[in-house]
XYZ file of C-alpha atoms in Angstrom:
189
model
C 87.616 -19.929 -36.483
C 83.658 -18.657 -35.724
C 82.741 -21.500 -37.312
C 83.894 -23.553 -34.820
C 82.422 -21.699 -31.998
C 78.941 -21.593 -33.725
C 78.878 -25.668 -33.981
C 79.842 -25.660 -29.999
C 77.015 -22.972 -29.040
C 74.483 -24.825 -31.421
C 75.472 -28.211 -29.940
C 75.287 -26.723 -26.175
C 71.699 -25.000 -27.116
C 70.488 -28.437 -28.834
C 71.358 -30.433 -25.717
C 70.058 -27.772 -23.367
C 73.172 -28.913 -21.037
C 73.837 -27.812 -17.386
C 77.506 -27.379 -17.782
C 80.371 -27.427 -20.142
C 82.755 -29.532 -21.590
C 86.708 -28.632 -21.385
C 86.663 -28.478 -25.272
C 83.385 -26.168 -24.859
C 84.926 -24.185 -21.868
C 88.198 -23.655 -24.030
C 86.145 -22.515 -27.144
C 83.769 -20.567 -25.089
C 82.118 -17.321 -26.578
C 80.790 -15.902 -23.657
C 79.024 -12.922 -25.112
C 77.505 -15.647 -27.310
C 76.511 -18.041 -24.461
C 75.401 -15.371 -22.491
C 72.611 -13.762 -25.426
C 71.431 -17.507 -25.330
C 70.696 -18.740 -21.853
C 68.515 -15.181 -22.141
C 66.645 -16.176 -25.417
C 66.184 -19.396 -24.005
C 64.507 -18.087 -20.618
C 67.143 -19.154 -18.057
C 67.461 -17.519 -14.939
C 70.690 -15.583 -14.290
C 72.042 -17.963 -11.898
C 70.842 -21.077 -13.865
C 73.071 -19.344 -16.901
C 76.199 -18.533 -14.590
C 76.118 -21.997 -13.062
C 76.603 -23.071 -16.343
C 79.439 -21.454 -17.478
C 81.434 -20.940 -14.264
C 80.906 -25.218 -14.354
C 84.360 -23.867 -16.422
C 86.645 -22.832 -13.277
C 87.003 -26.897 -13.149
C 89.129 -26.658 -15.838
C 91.075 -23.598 -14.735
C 88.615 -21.221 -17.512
C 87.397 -18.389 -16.253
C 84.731 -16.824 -18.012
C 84.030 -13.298 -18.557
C 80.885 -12.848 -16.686
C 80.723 -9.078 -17.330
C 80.208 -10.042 -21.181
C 78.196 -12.986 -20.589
C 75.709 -10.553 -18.261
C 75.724 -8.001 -21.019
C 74.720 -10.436 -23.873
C 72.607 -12.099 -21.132
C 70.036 -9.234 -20.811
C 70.135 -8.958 -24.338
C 68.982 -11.992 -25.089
C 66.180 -11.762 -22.325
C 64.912 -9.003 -24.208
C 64.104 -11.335 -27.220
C 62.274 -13.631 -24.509
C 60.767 -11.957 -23.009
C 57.372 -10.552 -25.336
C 54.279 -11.527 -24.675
C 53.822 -13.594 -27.314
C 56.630 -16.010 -26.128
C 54.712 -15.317 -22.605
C 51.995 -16.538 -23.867
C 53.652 -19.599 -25.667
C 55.266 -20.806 -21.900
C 51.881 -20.661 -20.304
C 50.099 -22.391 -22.911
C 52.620 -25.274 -22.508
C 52.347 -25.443 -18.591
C 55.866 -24.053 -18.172
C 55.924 -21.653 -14.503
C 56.471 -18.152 -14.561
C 60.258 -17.883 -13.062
C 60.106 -14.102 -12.634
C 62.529 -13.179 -15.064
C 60.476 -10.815 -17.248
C 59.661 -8.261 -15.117
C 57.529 -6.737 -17.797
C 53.389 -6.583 -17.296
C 52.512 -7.644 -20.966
C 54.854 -10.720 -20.598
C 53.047 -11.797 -17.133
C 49.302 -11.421 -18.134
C 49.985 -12.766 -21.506
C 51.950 -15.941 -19.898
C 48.565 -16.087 -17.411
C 46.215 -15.827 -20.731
C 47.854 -18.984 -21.871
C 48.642 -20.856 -18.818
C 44.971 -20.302 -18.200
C 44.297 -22.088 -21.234
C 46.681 -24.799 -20.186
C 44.876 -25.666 -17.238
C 41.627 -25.686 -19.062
C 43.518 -28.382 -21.595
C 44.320 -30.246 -19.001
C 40.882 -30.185 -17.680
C 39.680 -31.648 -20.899
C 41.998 -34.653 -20.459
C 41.308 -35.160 -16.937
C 37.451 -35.283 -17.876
C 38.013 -37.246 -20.541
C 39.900 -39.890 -18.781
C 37.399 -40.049 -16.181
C 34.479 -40.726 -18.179
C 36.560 -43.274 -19.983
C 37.284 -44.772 -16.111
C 33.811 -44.559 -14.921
C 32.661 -45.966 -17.972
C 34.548 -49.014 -17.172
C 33.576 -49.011 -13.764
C 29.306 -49.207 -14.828
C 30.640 -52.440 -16.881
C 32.006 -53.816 -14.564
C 29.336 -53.096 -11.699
C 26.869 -54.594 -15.027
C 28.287 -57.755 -15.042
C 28.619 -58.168 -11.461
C 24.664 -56.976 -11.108
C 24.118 -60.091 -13.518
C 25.523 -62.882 -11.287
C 22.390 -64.814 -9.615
C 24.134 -66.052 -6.549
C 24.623 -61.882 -5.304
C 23.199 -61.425 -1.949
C 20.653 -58.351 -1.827
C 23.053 -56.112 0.575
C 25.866 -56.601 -2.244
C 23.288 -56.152 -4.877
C 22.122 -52.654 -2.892
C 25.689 -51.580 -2.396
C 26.679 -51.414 -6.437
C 22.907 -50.540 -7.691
C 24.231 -47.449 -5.443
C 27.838 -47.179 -6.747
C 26.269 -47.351 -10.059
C 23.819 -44.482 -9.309
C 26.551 -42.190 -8.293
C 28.805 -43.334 -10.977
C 25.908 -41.949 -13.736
C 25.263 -38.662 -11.698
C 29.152 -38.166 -11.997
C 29.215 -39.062 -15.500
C 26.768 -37.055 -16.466
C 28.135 -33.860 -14.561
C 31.289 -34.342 -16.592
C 29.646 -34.585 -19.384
C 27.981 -31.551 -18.927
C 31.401 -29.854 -17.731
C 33.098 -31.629 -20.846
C 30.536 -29.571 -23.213
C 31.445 -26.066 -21.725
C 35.236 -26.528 -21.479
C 35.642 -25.916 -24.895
C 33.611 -22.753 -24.813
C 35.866 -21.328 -21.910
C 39.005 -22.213 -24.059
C 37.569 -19.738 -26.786
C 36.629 -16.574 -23.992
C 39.804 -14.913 -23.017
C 40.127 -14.188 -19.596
C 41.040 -10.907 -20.024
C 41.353 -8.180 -23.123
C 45.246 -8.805 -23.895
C 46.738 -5.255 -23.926
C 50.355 -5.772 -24.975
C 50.729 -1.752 -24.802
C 51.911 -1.877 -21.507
């Protein structure tokens, strides 16, 4: 009979669902559930949502169970090295760990987040301006150009270069900054 139940709570953690089935609803381990939409990082009322999706079918879950296992499971998600794993991959801070160690490590790495996206916004610019200068080159090459045309894109092309080369110099320090830690982690407390 667990077995059974274990298969439906894998299933409903795999497909990171919004609400239940009737079979799921009918099978539902609450206490389970509950310990999962907290390891998971759900918000209480994304997690009750979920299951009281159940009253549809006439189920009514025991919430006082589910909240129990709930916090229990929020525990496990919330350390700072899991805080620091959902800022590093841009996820927002929802408020749910209340705990100091959790926020400034989830800062640490969603500091370092926005410095990797840095790097790819850099690095897509360069590649764009570096399409722009050949373009503005083979225009620049045409004989029939009229001088005030000619002016216009020897100027585009000068500011294109100063831009390119401040990214460039921006694209050699980002690196660097990904390295420094913004501030001495302290997971004490």
């Amino acid at each position: 009979m667990k077995r059974p139940i274990f298969i439906v709570i894998l299933l409903i953690i795999i497909s990171g669902c919004t609400s239940l089935s009737k079979n799921e609803c009918h099978q539902g381990n609450w206490q389970a559930l509950g310990y999962n939409h907290g390891q998971q990082g759900y918000t209480l009322t994304e997690g009750s949502e979920i299951i009281l999706s159940c009253h549809e079918f006439g189920i009514h879950p025991n919430m006082e169970a589910y909240k129990e296992s709930y916090q229990k499971g929020l525990a496990t998600f919330c350390v700072p090295e899991n805080g620091f794993t959902q800022g590093l991959d841009g996820k927002a801070y929802n408020g749910i760990c209340q705990s100091k160690p959790f926020r400034k490590a989830w800062e640490e790495g969603h500091d370092r987040y926005l410095i990797n996206a840095r790097i790819e916004e850099v690095e897509q610019r360069i590649e764009d301006i570096y399409q722009q200068l050949k373009t503005i080159k083979n225009k620049l090459s045409q004989s029939q150009l009229a001088q005030a045309e000619r002016n216009e894109l020897i100027n585009e092309r000068n500011a294109l270069k100063k831009e390119q080369k401040d990214l460039r110099r921006e694209q050699s320090l980002l690196p660097l900054m990904n390295k420094i830690p913004s501030f001495q982690i302290n997971y004490g407390g």
